């Protein structure tokens, strides 16, 4: 089973020590990077189409297996929910995995894809790691521990969302026009783009991390699953931002997401409701 909507405020204090879980999540990302990079841009990459008409590659499957193998060895009592192999276990602690977020980019040899790893406890995302090995970048966060990034030169630094207070000064990422059109929210997207200073569809995991670094003020999309967004939540919250669904609810299963610098969250929600 997937995590149920949580009745706990995602920003509420949390007493458990997450340092070992975060250290494990970073090692999971190391293992995933080794597997995914072996086949990135390979001319003979095996690709097939799933029942939902999305693509899966041999690297998606191998990367998730590598993560699952390490989790089984080190956290045998925890549950796992992965994009490619579904759910195993049924506990209050569940690891949510997207082995390659951005498979369409991966199979085209475009380096904008990532491995997403989250630990959800009682329905609340508590640990998140986003790793983009093709551009030598990684981001992570855990409740109470701040948000961090490792840059291409190997340096590690804390990250923080922006202090932009005006919609007219905001830079936003809407992901894809097709998502908004399919959700019947094209008018809302146009309102956002007309109100903001700048809009771009950066796609997949990267814009969420740009937001956590203070380079964007909003990322919003539709047709997302838990494994598409769970890892982003602790990073963005620890960076000072806010994360909800498109209607302002703190839940992973709503099939939509709205991440902001926090300051402008309510203003964006109001614009989306108009």
Short mmCIF file of C-alpha atoms in Angstrom, two decimals:
data_model
loop_
_atom_site.label_atom_id
_atom_site.label_comp_id
_atom_site.label_asym_id
_atom_site.label_seq_id
_atom_site.Cartn_x
_atom_site.Cartn_y
_atom_site.Cartn_z
CA UNK A 1 0.00 0.00 0.00
CA UNK A 2 1.05 3.60 -0.56
CA UNK A 3 1.21 6.14 2.28
CA UNK A 4 -2.16 7.48 3.37
CA UNK A 5 -2.67 11.24 3.59
CA UNK A 6 -1.12 12.48 6.80
CA UNK A 7 -2.98 14.39 9.49
CA UNK A 8 0.38 15.69 10.76
CA UNK A 9 1.57 19.16 9.81
CA UNK A 10 4.57 18.56 7.56
CA UNK A 11 6.44 21.40 9.30
CA UNK A 12 5.64 20.25 12.85
CA UNK A 13 8.59 19.38 15.12
CA UNK A 14 9.76 15.78 14.88
CA UNK A 15 11.67 14.13 17.69
CA UNK A 16 13.30 11.13 16.01
CA UNK A 17 16.98 11.16 15.05
CA UNK A 18 17.12 10.87 11.27
CA UNK A 19 20.89 11.05 10.84
CA UNK A 20 21.32 7.31 10.16
CA UNK A 21 18.41 7.31 7.71
CA UNK A 22 19.84 10.30 5.85
CA UNK A 23 23.27 8.67 5.70
CA UNK A 24 21.68 5.53 4.27
CA UNK A 25 19.68 7.56 1.73
CA UNK A 26 22.90 9.16 0.52
CA UNK A 27 24.52 5.74 0.15
CA UNK A 28 21.46 4.54 -1.75
CA UNK A 29 21.98 7.46 -4.12
CA UNK A 30 25.66 6.51 -4.54
CA UNK A 31 24.64 2.98 -5.50
CA UNK A 32 21.97 4.28 -7.86
CA UNK A 33 24.38 6.69 -9.56
CA UNK A 34 26.84 3.92 -10.32
CA UNK A 35 24.18 1.81 -12.01
CA UNK A 36 22.36 4.56 -13.91
CA UNK A 37 25.52 6.16 -15.29
CA UNK A 38 26.78 2.85 -16.68
CA UNK A 39 24.01 2.87 -19.29
CA UNK A 40 23.41 6.59 -19.79
CA UNK A 41 23.61 7.56 -23.46
CA UNK A 42 24.40 3.95 -24.43
CA UNK A 43 23.59 3.32 -28.12
CA UNK A 44 22.18 -0.14 -27.31
CA UNK A 45 20.04 0.88 -24.33
CA UNK A 46 17.04 -1.43 -23.98
CA UNK A 47 13.73 0.48 -23.96
CA UNK A 48 10.16 -0.73 -23.77
CA UNK A 49 6.72 0.86 -23.40
CA UNK A 50 4.66 0.22 -20.27
CA UNK A 51 0.90 -0.25 -20.12
CA UNK A 52 0.42 3.47 -19.40
CA UNK A 53 2.35 4.35 -22.60
CA UNK A 54 5.36 5.66 -20.68
CA UNK A 55 8.84 4.33 -21.31
CA UNK A 56 11.02 2.20 -19.08
CA UNK A 57 14.64 1.31 -19.74
CA UNK A 58 16.89 -1.43 -18.49
CA UNK A 59 18.59 1.27 -16.38
CA UNK A 60 15.33 2.18 -14.59
CA UNK A 61 14.89 -1.44 -13.57
CA UNK A 62 18.52 -2.06 -12.61
CA UNK A 63 18.74 1.16 -10.61
CA UNK A 64 15.64 0.39 -8.59
CA UNK A 65 16.89 -3.15 -7.95
CA UNK A 66 20.19 -1.77 -6.63
CA UNK A 67 18.35 0.52 -4.22
CA UNK A 68 15.99 -2.22 -3.09
CA UNK A 69 18.83 -4.69 -2.51
CA UNK A 70 20.61 -2.26 -0.19
CA UNK A 71 17.40 -1.38 1.64
CA UNK A 72 16.54 -5.05 2.12
CA UNK A 73 19.96 -5.64 3.64
CA UNK A 74 20.01 -2.59 5.90
CA UNK A 75 16.35 -1.82 6.66
CA UNK A 76 14.55 -5.18 6.34
CA UNK A 77 11.62 -3.99 8.44
CA UNK A 78 10.87 -0.93 6.33
CA UNK A 79 8.38 -0.77 3.47
CA UNK A 80 9.34 0.18 -0.08
CA UNK A 81 7.28 1.82 -2.81
CA UNK A 82 9.08 2.13 -6.14
CA UNK A 83 7.91 3.20 -9.56
CA UNK A 84 9.04 0.04 -11.32
CA UNK A 85 8.50 -2.75 -8.79
CA UNK A 86 5.59 -1.46 -6.74
CA UNK A 87 5.09 -1.90 -3.01
CA UNK A 88 6.67 -4.30 -0.56
CA UNK A 89 6.07 -4.30 3.17
CA UNK A 90 3.44 -2.37 5.09
CA UNK A 91 4.92 -0.31 7.90
CA UNK A 92 4.85 3.21 9.28
CA UNK A 93 8.24 3.72 7.62
CA UNK A 94 8.25 3.57 3.83
CA UNK A 95 11.01 4.35 1.34
CA UNK A 96 9.63 5.89 -1.85
CA UNK A 97 11.83 5.56 -4.92
CA UNK A 98 11.89 6.86 -8.47
CA UNK A 99 15.01 5.24 -9.92
CA UNK A 100 15.15 7.55 -12.94
CA UNK A 101 12.85 10.55 -12.84
CA UNK A 102 12.94 11.86 -16.38
CA UNK A 103 13.24 8.59 -18.30
CA UNK A 104 12.32 10.40 -21.53
CA UNK A 105 15.41 12.58 -21.10
CA UNK A 106 17.56 9.62 -20.07
CA UNK A 107 16.76 7.57 -23.16
CA UNK A 108 17.45 10.59 -25.39
CA UNK A 109 20.84 11.20 -23.81
CA UNK A 110 19.69 14.47 -22.22
CA UNK A 111 21.35 14.87 -18.79
CA UNK A 112 18.32 16.33 -16.98
CA UNK A 113 17.16 13.26 -15.04
CA UNK A 114 17.50 12.25 -11.41
CA UNK A 115 17.16 9.47 -8.87
CA UNK A 116 14.64 10.36 -6.16
CA UNK A 117 14.79 8.72 -2.72
CA UNK A 118 12.49 9.57 0.18
CA UNK A 119 11.73 8.16 3.61
CA UNK A 120 8.12 8.72 4.62
CA UNK A 121 7.19 8.15 8.27
CA UNK A 122 3.51 8.00 9.22
CA UNK A 123 2.65 9.57 5.89
CA UNK A 124 5.04 12.52 6.26
CA UNK A 125 8.14 12.86 4.02
CA UNK A 126 11.05 13.15 6.46
CA UNK A 127 14.18 12.43 4.39
CA UNK A 128 14.79 13.31 0.76
CA UNK A 129 17.69 12.89 -1.67
CA UNK A 130 17.72 14.03 -5.29
CA UNK A 131 20.76 12.95 -7.29
CA UNK A 132 21.56 14.11 -10.84
CA UNK A 133 24.83 12.31 -11.62
CA UNK A 134 24.94 13.32 -15.29
CA UNK A 135 25.54 16.92 -14.19
CA UNK A 136 27.41 15.95 -10.98
CA UNK A 137 24.82 17.49 -8.65
CA UNK A 138 23.01 16.26 -5.56
CA UNK A 139 20.56 17.75 -3.03
CA UNK A 140 19.31 16.39 0.28
CA UNK A 141 17.41 17.27 3.41
CA UNK A 142 15.87 15.75 6.54
CA UNK A 143 13.46 17.18 9.08
CA UNK A 144 15.42 19.36 11.49
CA UNK A 145 18.71 19.01 9.61
CA UNK A 146 18.43 21.70 6.94
CA UNK A 147 18.74 21.40 3.18
CA UNK A 148 22.03 20.91 1.37
CA UNK A 149 23.60 20.53 -2.04
CA UNK A 150 26.83 19.15 -3.44
CA UNK A 151 28.00 21.08 -6.46
CA UNK A 152 29.89 19.81 -9.49
CA UNK A 153 33.23 20.73 -7.91
CA UNK A 154 32.45 18.54 -4.89
CA UNK A 155 31.73 21.40 -2.49
CA UNK A 156 28.83 21.04 -0.04
CA UNK A 157 26.77 24.03 1.04
CA UNK A 158 23.41 24.77 2.68
CA UNK A 159 20.60 26.02 0.46
CA UNK A 160 17.73 28.41 1.11
CA UNK A 161 14.63 29.49 -0.78
CA UNK A 162 14.36 33.06 -2.03
CA UNK A 163 13.00 36.08 -0.18
CA UNK A 164 11.00 37.36 -3.17
CA UNK A 165 7.72 38.86 -1.94
CA UNK A 166 6.04 40.03 -5.16
CA UNK A 167 4.36 37.91 -7.82
CA UNK A 168 5.68 40.36 -10.38
CA UNK A 169 9.24 39.52 -9.36
CA UNK A 170 8.70 35.75 -9.28
CA UNK A 171 10.27 33.23 -11.63
CA UNK A 172 8.13 30.11 -12.06
CA UNK A 173 8.30 26.66 -13.64
CA UNK A 174 5.03 25.15 -14.83
CA UNK A 175 6.52 21.87 -16.12
CA UNK A 176 4.42 21.08 -19.23
CA UNK A 177 1.51 22.87 -20.88
CA UNK A 178 0.01 19.47 -21.70
CA UNK A 179 -0.30 18.60 -17.99
CA UNK A 180 -2.25 21.77 -17.26
CA UNK A 181 -4.41 21.36 -20.35
CA UNK A 182 -5.29 17.76 -19.47
CA UNK A 183 -6.22 18.89 -15.94
CA UNK A 184 -8.49 21.63 -17.32
CA UNK A 185 -6.33 24.31 -15.70
CA UNK A 186 -4.89 26.10 -18.73
CA UNK A 187 -6.59 29.36 -17.75
CA UNK A 188 -4.92 29.19 -14.34
CA UNK A 189 -1.55 28.61 -16.00
CA UNK A 190 -2.03 31.67 -18.18
CA UNK A 191 -2.87 33.76 -15.11
CA UNK A 192 0.31 32.59 -13.43
CA UNK A 193 2.51 33.33 -16.43
CA UNK A 194 0.98 36.78 -16.89
CA UNK A 195 1.47 37.67 -13.23
CA UNK A 196 5.04 36.36 -12.88
CA UNK A 197 8.23 38.01 -14.03
CA UNK A 198 9.48 34.92 -15.87
CA UNK A 199 8.16 31.45 -16.72
CA UNK A 200 9.86 28.36 -18.06
CA UNK A 201 9.11 24.64 -18.26
CA UNK A 202 12.40 23.26 -16.92
CA UNK A 203 10.93 19.81 -16.35
CA UNK A 204 11.16 16.90 -13.90
CA UNK A 205 13.18 17.19 -10.66
CA UNK A 206 15.56 20.03 -11.47
CA UNK A 207 13.16 22.99 -11.05
CA UNK A 208 12.23 21.84 -7.54
CA UNK A 209 15.91 21.98 -6.64
CA UNK A 210 16.29 25.37 -8.31
CA UNK A 211 13.45 26.52 -6.07
CA UNK A 212 15.17 25.10 -2.98
CA UNK A 213 18.32 27.01 -3.99
CA UNK A 214 16.39 30.29 -4.24
CA UNK A 215 16.49 30.53 -8.04
CA UNK A 216 12.73 30.04 -8.61
CA UNK A 217 9.66 30.97 -6.59
CA UNK A 218 7.14 28.37 -7.82
CA UNK A 219 7.06 24.90 -9.33
CA UNK A 220 3.66 23.35 -10.06
CA UNK A 221 2.50 20.33 -12.02
CA UNK A 222 -0.20 17.73 -12.48
CA UNK A 223 -0.28 13.98 -13.10
CA UNK A 224 2.41 13.23 -10.52
CA UNK A 225 2.68 10.15 -8.34
CA UNK A 226 4.10 9.87 -4.84
CA UNK A 227 7.50 8.77 -6.17
CA UNK A 228 7.68 11.90 -8.37
CA UNK A 229 7.48 14.33 -5.46
CA UNK A 230 8.13 12.72 -2.05
CA UNK A 231 11.90 13.33 -2.12
CA UNK A 232 11.42 17.02 -2.87
CA UNK A 233 9.24 17.75 0.15
CA UNK A 234 11.81 17.61 2.99
CA UNK A 235 14.41 19.43 0.92
CA UNK A 236 12.10 22.31 0.07
CA UNK A 237 10.60 22.58 3.55
CA UNK A 238 14.04 22.50 5.20
CA UNK A 239 15.20 25.15 2.73
CA UNK A 240 12.41 27.43 3.97
CA UNK A 241 9.80 26.78 1.31
CA UNK A 242 6.36 25.25 1.32
CA UNK A 243 4.98 22.19 -0.47
CA UNK A 244 1.32 21.23 -0.98
CA UNK A 245 -0.93 19.93 -3.69
CA UNK A 246 -2.49 22.42 -6.11
CA UNK A 247 -5.37 23.02 -3.67
CA UNK A 248 -3.15 23.71 -0.67
CA UNK A 249 -3.37 20.31 1.06
CA UNK A 250 -0.29 18.57 2.47
CA UNK A 251 -0.59 15.20 0.76
CA UNK A 252 1.37 13.07 -1.68
CA UNK A 253 -1.50 11.26 -3.38
CA UNK A 254 -3.42 14.20 -4.90
CA UNK A 255 -1.73 13.88 -8.34
CA UNK A 256 -0.66 17.51 -8.26
CA UNK A 257 2.05 19.58 -6.61
CA UNK A 258 2.68 23.21 -5.69
CA UNK A 259 6.09 24.13 -4.31
CA UNK A 260 7.00 27.73 -3.51
CA UNK A 261 9.45 29.86 -1.59
CA UNK A 262 6.83 29.90 1.18
CA UNK A 263 6.35 33.66 1.20
CA UNK A 264 4.25 33.60 -1.98
CA UNK A 265 2.46 30.29 -1.43
CA UNK A 266 -0.90 31.72 -0.39
CA UNK A 267 -0.80 34.31 -3.17
CA UNK A 268 -0.18 31.58 -5.75
CA UNK A 269 -2.97 29.46 -4.29
CA UNK A 270 -5.38 32.38 -4.52
CA UNK A 271 -4.46 32.94 -8.15
CA UNK A 272 -5.01 29.27 -8.95
CA UNK A 273 -8.46 29.37 -7.31
CA UNK A 274 -9.62 32.49 -9.16
#
